[in-house]
Amino acid sequence: MAKTIEMWIEEHKLVARAFNEDQPGTPIVFLHGITSSVDFWEPLLPQAFRQSRRWYALSLPGHYPATMPPRFREEDLTAEMIARVLSEALYRLCAGQPLLLIGHSTGGFAALHLAEHAPGIVKGVASISGFAQGKWGGMLGLNQKIAALPVVGNGWFKSAYWLIGRSLSVWVASLGIYAADGQAMRTHPAFLALTRSGIDNYRRLDLDTMAMYFRRMPHIDISQQVAQIRAPLLLIAGDKDAIVPPTQSQMIAQQVAGSELHILAGAGHVPMLERAAEYDRILFDWLDRHG
């Protein structure tokens, strides 16, 4: 059973789900992607892992049930702010104990930056469909452009995301933009649980905050900082990812000596659903070696 932890950091409310805190060993922290939530990870993890390892799922700033500070300024949504706030959250969760950090997409970006920003507590990092440069492709890239349109962009973005969340069937259909292998995604054993928890949290998102992320991320670039990562690094990407092309992971791997890079054939932006067996083998082998 998860314990919910709320933390207030620089007026940000952050939320974590904590599991098996009494277990020994290296704590493992998972970071979700854009418009997702702390509840993304639990259905995806093998039962033996969920019940025996000490692990946490931590919210990105501003993602329900997390909230941004009152009167938060858009120009303050930077890579440095995200790393600063999350590093303090990691320190509080694990009392400064070195940990393993796993992030998907924008969570992968955050994990990479944290490995450089807080090397004293990040013992190893796994980036899944992560990036150093926040200009996305595919439908999310189009949504970045819509959100940035003068005058009308914020309203159009919010209206589109609000409409998607009104209907479960429409919301489930919209998940197809993430997958190159939609059949594999939809038949994954965790897909039903993900959709049930996912839409509930999606409907509670602050869409002004999400629009802010979509406008700001194209201007974020940590490609110089990732070269400073010294912790063990695992990179997993799909070769058919239209949102974050695998060239992002390849570029990062070239900059970080000793990193492990796995490009999964036929997978898009959610390889944990599209190529589950291969993904699980790679990730949990890495965790066994470094945890």
mmCIF file of C-alpha atoms in Angstrom:
data_model
loop_
_atom_site.group_PDB
_atom_site.id
_atom_site.type_symbol
_atom_site.label_atom_id
_atom_site.label_comp_id
_atom_site.label_asym_id
_atom_site.label_seq_id
_atom_site.Cartn_x
_atom_site.Cartn_y
_atom_site.Cartn_z
ATOM 1 C CA MET A 1 0.000 0.000 0.000
ATOM 2 C CA ALA A 2 1.413 3.365 -0.994
ATOM 3 C CA LYS A 3 1.960 6.157 1.472
ATOM 4 C CA THR A 4 1.344 9.635 0.080
ATOM 5 C CA ILE A 5 3.928 12.256 1.005
ATOM 6 C CA GLU A 6 3.353 15.974 0.444
ATOM 7 C CA MET A 7 6.262 18.413 0.415
ATOM 8 C CA TRP A 8 6.328 22.188 0.166
ATOM 9 C CA ILE A 9 9.448 23.512 -1.571
ATOM 10 C CA GLU A 10 9.718 27.159 -2.647
ATOM 11 C CA GLU A 11 5.896 27.238 -2.448
ATOM 12 C CA HIS A 12 5.632 24.307 -4.847
ATOM 13 C CA LYS A 13 3.482 21.494 -3.531
ATOM 14 C CA LEU A 14 5.120 18.227 -4.601
ATOM 15 C CA VAL A 15 3.633 14.793 -4.023
ATOM 16 C CA ALA A 16 5.255 11.369 -3.840
ATOM 17 C CA ARG A 17 3.911 7.858 -3.483
ATOM 18 C CA ALA A 18 6.184 5.852 -1.186
ATOM 19 C CA PHE A 19 6.400 2.063 -1.161
ATOM 20 C CA ASN A 20 8.188 -0.322 1.237
ATOM 21 C CA GLU A 21 10.144 2.388 3.019
ATOM 22 C CA ASP A 22 11.286 -0.123 5.634
ATOM 23 C CA GLN A 23 13.123 -2.227 3.054
ATOM 24 C CA PRO A 24 16.934 -2.050 2.900
ATOM 25 C CA GLY A 25 18.872 -1.231 -0.226
ATOM 26 C CA THR A 26 19.197 1.686 -2.592
ATOM 27 C CA PRO A 27 15.977 3.692 -2.919
ATOM 28 C CA ILE A 28 14.604 4.020 -6.446
ATOM 29 C CA VAL A 29 12.673 7.105 -7.569
ATOM 30 C CA PHE A 30 10.505 7.294 -10.699
ATOM 31 C CA LEU A 31 9.590 10.510 -12.536
ATOM 32 C CA HIS A 32 6.632 10.612 -14.941
ATOM 33 C CA GLY A 33 6.262 12.522 -18.205
ATOM 34 C CA ILE A 34 4.359 15.598 -19.348
ATOM 35 C CA THR A 35 0.621 15.676 -18.418
ATOM 36 C CA SER A 36 1.039 12.376 -16.525
ATOM 37 C CA SER A 37 1.131 11.801 -12.767
ATOM 38 C CA VAL A 38 2.712 9.958 -9.861
ATOM 39 C CA ASP A 39 0.269 7.104 -10.456
ATOM 40 C CA PHE A 40 1.745 6.252 -13.861
ATOM 41 C CA TRP A 41 4.410 3.864 -12.635
ATOM 42 C CA GLU A 42 2.787 1.424 -10.213
ATOM 43 C CA PRO A 43 0.788 -0.644 -12.761
ATOM 44 C CA LEU A 44 3.890 -1.004 -14.944
ATOM 45 C CA LEU A 45 6.169 -2.541 -12.326
ATOM 46 C CA PRO A 46 6.398 -6.310 -11.732
ATOM 47 C CA GLN A 47 4.630 -7.438 -8.579
ATOM 48 C CA ALA A 48 7.822 -8.795 -7.023
ATOM 49 C CA PHE A 49 9.497 -5.419 -7.468
ATOM 50 C CA ARG A 50 6.486 -3.438 -6.225
ATOM 51 C CA GLN A 51 6.265 -5.478 -3.048
ATOM 52 C CA SER A 52 9.928 -5.955 -2.155
ATOM 53 C CA ARG A 53 11.903 -2.862 -3.173
ATOM 54 C CA ARG A 54 11.975 0.550 -1.571
ATOM 55 C CA TRP A 55 10.716 2.886 -4.257
ATOM 56 C CA TYR A 56 8.972 6.186 -4.826
ATOM 57 C CA ALA A 57 7.008 7.891 -7.590
ATOM 58 C CA LEU A 58 7.571 11.663 -7.498
ATOM 59 C CA SER A 59 5.517 14.331 -9.254
ATOM 60 C CA LEU A 60 6.921 16.827 -11.694
ATOM 61 C CA PRO A 61 6.237 20.403 -10.574
ATOM 62 C CA GLY A 62 2.702 21.510 -11.352
ATOM 63 C CA HIS A 63 1.358 18.066 -12.302
ATOM 64 C CA TYR A 64 -1.685 17.009 -10.271
ATOM 65 C CA PRO A 65 -1.699 16.330 -7.382
ATOM 66 C CA ALA A 66 1.279 18.691 -7.316
ATOM 67 C CA THR A 67 0.649 22.430 -7.678
ATOM 68 C CA MET A 68 2.669 25.457 -8.717
ATOM 69 C CA PRO A 69 3.155 28.394 -6.342
ATOM 70 C CA PRO A 70 0.555 31.157 -6.408
ATOM 71 C CA ARG A 71 1.439 33.814 -8.988
ATOM 72 C CA PHE A 72 4.155 31.610 -10.513
ATOM 73 C CA ARG A 73 5.784 33.411 -13.449
ATOM 74 C CA GLU A 74 6.149 31.592 -16.752
ATOM 75 C CA GLU A 75 9.721 32.791 -17.243
ATOM 76 C CA ASP A 76 10.659 30.994 -14.016
ATOM 77 C CA LEU A 77 9.814 27.588 -15.514
ATOM 78 C CA THR A 78 13.390 26.623 -16.361
ATOM 79 C CA ALA A 79 15.548 23.518 -16.296
ATOM 80 C CA GLU A 80 17.366 24.975 -13.311
ATOM 81 C CA MET A 81 14.135 25.513 -11.349
ATOM 82 C CA ILE A 82 12.943 21.972 -12.048
ATOM 83 C CA ALA A 83 16.279 20.504 -10.954
ATOM 84 C CA ARG A 84 16.500 22.692 -7.862
ATOM 85 C CA VAL A 85 13.003 21.867 -6.607
ATOM 86 C CA LEU A 86 13.208 18.156 -7.418
ATOM 87 C CA SER A 87 16.669 17.749 -5.891
ATOM 88 C CA GLU A 88 15.358 19.104 -2.593
ATOM 89 C CA ALA A 89 12.413 16.705 -2.827
ATOM 90 C CA LEU A 90 14.773 13.777 -3.434
ATOM 91 C CA TYR A 91 16.882 14.778 -0.461
ATOM 92 C CA ARG A 92 13.828 14.898 1.792
ATOM 93 C CA LEU A 93 12.391 11.614 0.538
ATOM 94 C CA CYS A 94 15.586 9.650 1.031
ATOM 95 C CA ALA A 95 17.274 11.695 3.784
ATOM 96 C CA GLY A 96 20.254 12.351 1.533
ATOM 97 C CA GLN A 97 20.842 8.659 0.810
ATOM 98 C CA PRO A 98 22.168 7.990 -2.717
ATOM 99 C CA LEU A 99 19.375 6.786 -4.986
ATOM 100 C CA LEU A 100 18.619 5.513 -8.455
ATOM 101 C CA LEU A 101 16.512 7.809 -10.618
ATOM 102 C CA ILE A 102 14.294 6.645 -13.490
ATOM 103 C CA GLY A 103 12.377 9.054 -15.703
ATOM 104 C CA HIS A 104 10.146 8.850 -18.756
ATOM 105 C CA SER A 105 10.086 11.607 -21.392
ATOM 106 C CA THR A 106 10.033 14.944 -19.525
ATOM 107 C CA GLY A 107 10.782 12.890 -16.414
ATOM 108 C CA GLY A 108 13.786 11.497 -18.279
ATOM 109 C CA PHE A 109 14.931 15.033 -19.056
ATOM 110 C CA ALA A 110 14.534 15.934 -15.378
ATOM 111 C CA ALA A 111 16.420 12.807 -14.276
ATOM 112 C CA LEU A 112 19.311 13.617 -16.617
ATOM 113 C CA HIS A 113 19.540 17.168 -15.321
ATOM 114 C CA LEU A 114 19.344 15.974 -11.713
ATOM 115 C CA ALA A 115 22.244 13.574 -12.293
ATOM 116 C CA GLU A 116 24.369 16.576 -13.218
ATOM 117 C CA HIS A 117 22.805 18.978 -10.714
ATOM 118 C CA ALA A 118 22.868 16.710 -7.637
ATOM 119 C CA PRO A 119 25.647 14.138 -8.147
ATOM 120 C CA GLY A 120 25.921 13.544 -4.410
ATOM 121 C CA ILE A 121 22.529 11.845 -4.214
ATOM 122 C CA VAL A 122 21.956 10.484 -7.744
ATOM 123 C CA LYS A 123 23.784 7.148 -7.790
ATOM 124 C CA GLY A 124 22.530 6.192 -11.247
ATOM 125 C CA VAL A 125 20.005 7.417 -13.796
ATOM 126 C CA ALA A 126 17.787 5.739 -16.384
ATOM 127 C CA SER A 127 16.240 7.891 -19.102
ATOM 128 C CA ILE A 128 13.354 6.345 -21.042
ATOM 129 C CA SER A 129 12.419 8.303 -24.163
ATOM 130 C CA GLY A 130 14.148 11.236 -22.484
ATOM 131 C CA PHE A 131 15.781 14.272 -24.027
ATOM 132 C CA ALA A 132 18.234 17.098 -23.577
ATOM 133 C CA GLN A 133 16.482 19.461 -25.990
ATOM 134 C CA GLY A 134 12.806 20.135 -25.317
ATOM 135 C CA LYS A 135 11.558 20.874 -28.829
ATOM 136 C CA TRP A 136 9.259 17.911 -29.483
ATOM 137 C CA GLY A 137 7.961 16.334 -32.658
ATOM 138 C CA GLY A 138 4.682 14.699 -33.611
ATOM 139 C CA MET A 139 1.422 15.842 -32.066
ATOM 140 C CA LEU A 140 3.116 17.158 -28.919
ATOM 141 C CA GLY A 141 5.346 19.327 -31.086
ATOM 142 C CA LEU A 142 2.252 20.709 -32.803
ATOM 143 C CA ASN A 143 0.731 21.403 -29.399
ATOM 144 C CA GLN A 144 3.875 23.315 -28.425
ATOM 145 C CA LYS A 145 3.327 25.559 -31.436
ATOM 146 C CA ILE A 146 -0.376 25.995 -30.674
ATOM 147 C CA ALA A 147 0.277 26.922 -27.036
ATOM 148 C CA ALA A 148 2.792 29.562 -28.166
ATOM 149 C CA LEU A 149 0.443 31.322 -30.617
ATOM 150 C CA PRO A 150 -0.131 34.972 -29.671
ATOM 151 C CA VAL A 151 -3.495 35.846 -28.116
ATOM 152 C CA VAL A 152 -5.384 32.649 -28.996
ATOM 153 C CA GLY A 153 -2.819 29.906 -28.305
ATOM 154 C CA ASN A 154 -3.390 29.431 -24.594
ATOM 155 C CA GLY A 155 -7.154 29.173 -25.031
ATOM 156 C CA TRP A 156 -6.944 26.799 -27.989
ATOM 157 C CA PHE A 157 -4.510 24.552 -26.134
ATOM 158 C CA LYS A 158 -6.674 24.424 -23.008
ATOM 159 C CA SER A 159 -9.862 23.801 -24.978
ATOM 160 C CA ALA A 160 -8.318 20.885 -26.870
ATOM 161 C CA TYR A 161 -6.960 19.233 -23.728
ATOM 162 C CA TRP A 162 -10.220 19.828 -21.847
ATOM 163 C CA LEU A 163 -12.269 18.227 -24.626
ATOM 164 C CA ILE A 164 -9.999 15.174 -24.769
ATOM 165 C CA GLY A 165 -10.562 14.571 -21.071
ATOM 166 C CA ARG A 166 -14.373 14.727 -21.213
ATOM 167 C CA SER A 167 -14.721 11.249 -22.759
ATOM 168 C CA LEU A 168 -12.865 8.119 -21.692
ATOM 169 C CA SER A 169 -13.014 6.706 -25.212
ATOM 170 C CA VAL A 170 -11.638 9.904 -26.750
ATOM 171 C CA TRP A 171 -8.912 10.114 -24.120
ATOM 172 C CA VAL A 172 -7.886 6.480 -24.678
ATOM 173 C CA ALA A 173 -7.851 7.060 -28.443
ATOM 174 C CA SER A 174 -5.639 10.119 -27.935
ATOM 175 C CA LEU A 175 -2.986 7.923 -26.313
ATOM 176 C CA GLY A 176 -2.314 6.542 -29.772
ATOM 177 C CA ILE A 177 -0.176 9.591 -30.549
ATOM 178 C CA TYR A 178 2.490 8.187 -28.220
ATOM 179 C CA ALA A 179 2.804 4.701 -29.709
ATOM 180 C CA ALA A 180 4.244 3.362 -32.934
ATOM 181 C CA ASP A 181 2.790 -0.054 -32.047
ATOM 182 C CA GLY A 182 -0.696 0.790 -30.824
ATOM 183 C CA GLN A 183 -1.764 -2.846 -30.698
ATOM 184 C CA ALA A 184 1.030 -3.739 -28.282
ATOM 185 C CA MET A 185 0.247 -0.711 -26.136
ATOM 186 C CA ARG A 186 -3.488 -1.430 -25.916
ATOM 187 C CA THR A 187 -2.988 -5.133 -25.110
ATOM 188 C CA HIS A 188 -0.384 -4.572 -22.397
ATOM 189 C CA PRO A 189 -1.691 -6.020 -19.081
ATOM 190 C CA ALA A 190 -1.282 -2.639 -17.364
ATOM 191 C CA PHE A 191 -3.063 -0.579 -20.019
ATOM 192 C CA LEU A 192 -6.535 -0.738 -18.444
ATOM 193 C CA ALA A 193 -5.243 0.268 -15.008
ATOM 194 C CA LEU A 194 -3.223 3.081 -16.562
ATOM 195 C CA THR A 195 -6.248 4.466 -18.365
ATOM 196 C CA ARG A 196 -8.439 4.335 -15.257
ATOM 197 C CA SER A 197 -6.017 6.213 -13.023
ATOM 198 C CA GLY A 198 -4.686 8.295 -15.879
ATOM 199 C CA ILE A 199 -7.919 9.974 -16.901
ATOM 200 C CA ASP A 200 -8.854 10.801 -13.303
ATOM 201 C CA ASN A 201 -5.564 12.633 -12.809
ATOM 202 C CA TYR A 202 -5.627 14.123 -16.310
ATOM 203 C CA ARG A 203 -8.990 15.758 -15.619
ATOM 204 C CA ARG A 204 -7.510 17.459 -12.550
ATOM 205 C CA LEU A 205 -4.528 18.971 -14.346
ATOM 206 C CA ASP A 206 -4.134 22.734 -14.228
ATOM 207 C CA LEU A 207 -4.258 23.401 -17.964
ATOM 208 C CA ASP A 208 -2.730 26.862 -17.631
ATOM 209 C CA THR A 209 0.313 25.178 -16.104
ATOM 210 C CA MET A 210 0.388 22.550 -18.856
ATOM 211 C CA ALA A 211 0.212 25.259 -21.538
ATOM 212 C CA MET A 212 3.089 26.971 -19.780
ATOM 213 C CA TYR A 213 5.177 23.783 -20.003
ATOM 214 C CA PHE A 214 4.382 23.410 -23.693
ATOM 215 C CA ARG A 215 5.490 26.990 -24.378
ATOM 216 C CA ARG A 216 8.634 26.804 -22.278
ATOM 217 C CA MET A 217 10.048 23.369 -23.112
ATOM 218 C CA PRO A 218 11.135 24.255 -26.693
ATOM 219 C CA HIS A 219 13.502 26.814 -25.173
ATOM 220 C CA ILE A 220 15.108 24.323 -22.779
ATOM 221 C CA ASP A 221 18.415 22.726 -23.752
ATOM 222 C CA ILE A 222 20.655 20.828 -21.317
ATOM 223 C CA SER A 223 22.847 19.203 -23.965
ATOM 224 C CA GLN A 224 25.945 20.881 -22.512
ATOM 225 C CA GLN A 225 25.115 19.897 -18.932
ATOM 226 C CA VAL A 226 24.585 16.186 -19.640
ATOM 227 C CA ALA A 227 28.248 15.892 -20.555
ATOM 228 C CA GLN A 228 28.973 16.409 -16.840
ATOM 229 C CA ILE A 229 27.081 13.263 -15.780
ATOM 230 C CA ARG A 230 29.384 10.808 -14.019
ATOM 231 C CA ALA A 231 26.796 8.404 -12.601
ATOM 232 C CA PRO A 232 25.947 5.165 -14.435
ATOM 233 C CA LEU A 233 23.505 6.050 -17.199
ATOM 234 C CA LEU A 234 20.951 3.882 -18.987
ATOM 235 C CA LEU A 235 19.167 5.219 -22.073
ATOM 236 C CA ILE A 236 16.163 3.456 -23.635
ATOM 237 C CA ALA A 237 14.400 4.810 -26.716
ATOM 238 C CA GLY A 238 12.099 3.584 -29.455
ATOM 239 C CA ASP A 239 13.377 3.755 -33.004
ATOM 240 C CA LYS A 240 9.938 4.939 -34.180
ATOM 241 C CA ASP A 241 9.421 7.641 -31.548
ATOM 242 C CA ALA A 242 7.803 10.600 -33.331
ATOM 243 C CA ILE A 243 7.778 12.805 -30.219
ATOM 244 C CA VAL A 244 11.364 12.461 -28.978
ATOM 245 C CA PRO A 245 13.463 10.942 -31.764
ATOM 246 C CA PRO A 246 16.067 8.357 -30.727
ATOM 247 C CA THR A 247 18.754 10.750 -31.935
ATOM 248 C CA GLN A 248 18.278 12.533 -28.599
ATOM 249 C CA SER A 249 19.336 9.441 -26.641
ATOM 250 C CA GLN A 250 22.124 8.735 -29.130
ATOM 251 C CA MET A 251 23.474 12.257 -28.710
ATOM 252 C CA ILE A 252 23.407 11.961 -24.927
ATOM 253 C CA ALA A 253 25.128 8.555 -25.032
ATOM 254 C CA GLN A 254 27.947 10.033 -27.100
ATOM 255 C CA GLN A 255 28.541 12.670 -24.431
ATOM 256 C CA VAL A 256 28.478 10.420 -21.354
ATOM 257 C CA ALA A 257 31.293 7.899 -21.137
ATOM 258 C CA GLY A 258 30.222 4.391 -20.165
ATOM 259 C CA SER A 259 26.521 4.990 -20.771
ATOM 260 C CA GLU A 260 24.308 2.127 -21.956
ATOM 261 C CA LEU A 261 22.073 2.811 -24.954
ATOM 262 C CA HIS A 262 19.239 0.560 -26.111
ATOM 263 C CA ILE A 263 17.132 1.463 -29.154
ATOM 264 C CA LEU A 264 14.047 -0.773 -29.260
ATOM 265 C CA ALA A 265 12.915 -1.717 -32.753
ATOM 266 C CA GLY A 266 9.337 -0.847 -33.636
ATOM 267 C CA ALA A 267 8.670 1.127 -30.447
ATOM 268 C CA GLY A 268 7.475 4.698 -30.188
ATOM 269 C CA HIS A 269 7.412 6.987 -27.160
ATOM 270 C CA VAL A 270 6.164 4.382 -24.653
ATOM 271 C CA PRO A 271 8.538 1.400 -25.003
ATOM 272 C CA MET A 272 7.477 0.088 -21.587
ATOM 273 C CA LEU A 273 4.089 -0.672 -23.174
ATOM 274 C CA GLU A 274 5.112 -1.383 -26.760
ATOM 275 C CA ARG A 275 8.118 -3.652 -26.133
ATOM 276 C CA ALA A 276 7.412 -4.681 -22.558
ATOM 277 C CA ALA A 277 9.498 -7.874 -22.315
ATOM 278 C CA GLU A 278 12.618 -6.318 -23.820
ATOM 279 C CA TYR A 279 12.176 -3.119 -21.825
ATOM 280 C CA ASP A 280 11.714 -4.989 -18.523
ATOM 281 C CA ARG A 281 14.750 -7.175 -19.172
ATOM 282 C CA ILE A 282 16.967 -4.155 -19.853
ATOM 283 C CA LEU A 283 15.704 -1.958 -17.023
ATOM 284 C CA PHE A 284 15.592 -4.532 -14.250
ATOM 285 C CA ASP A 285 18.964 -5.996 -15.209
ATOM 286 C CA TRP A 286 20.389 -2.482 -14.890
ATOM 287 C CA LEU A 287 18.663 -1.980 -11.533
ATOM 288 C CA ASP A 288 20.027 -5.296 -10.250
ATOM 289 C CA ARG A 289 23.550 -4.275 -11.228
ATOM 290 C CA HIS A 290 23.427 -0.774 -9.781
ATOM 291 C CA GLY A 291 20.917 -1.054 -6.929
#
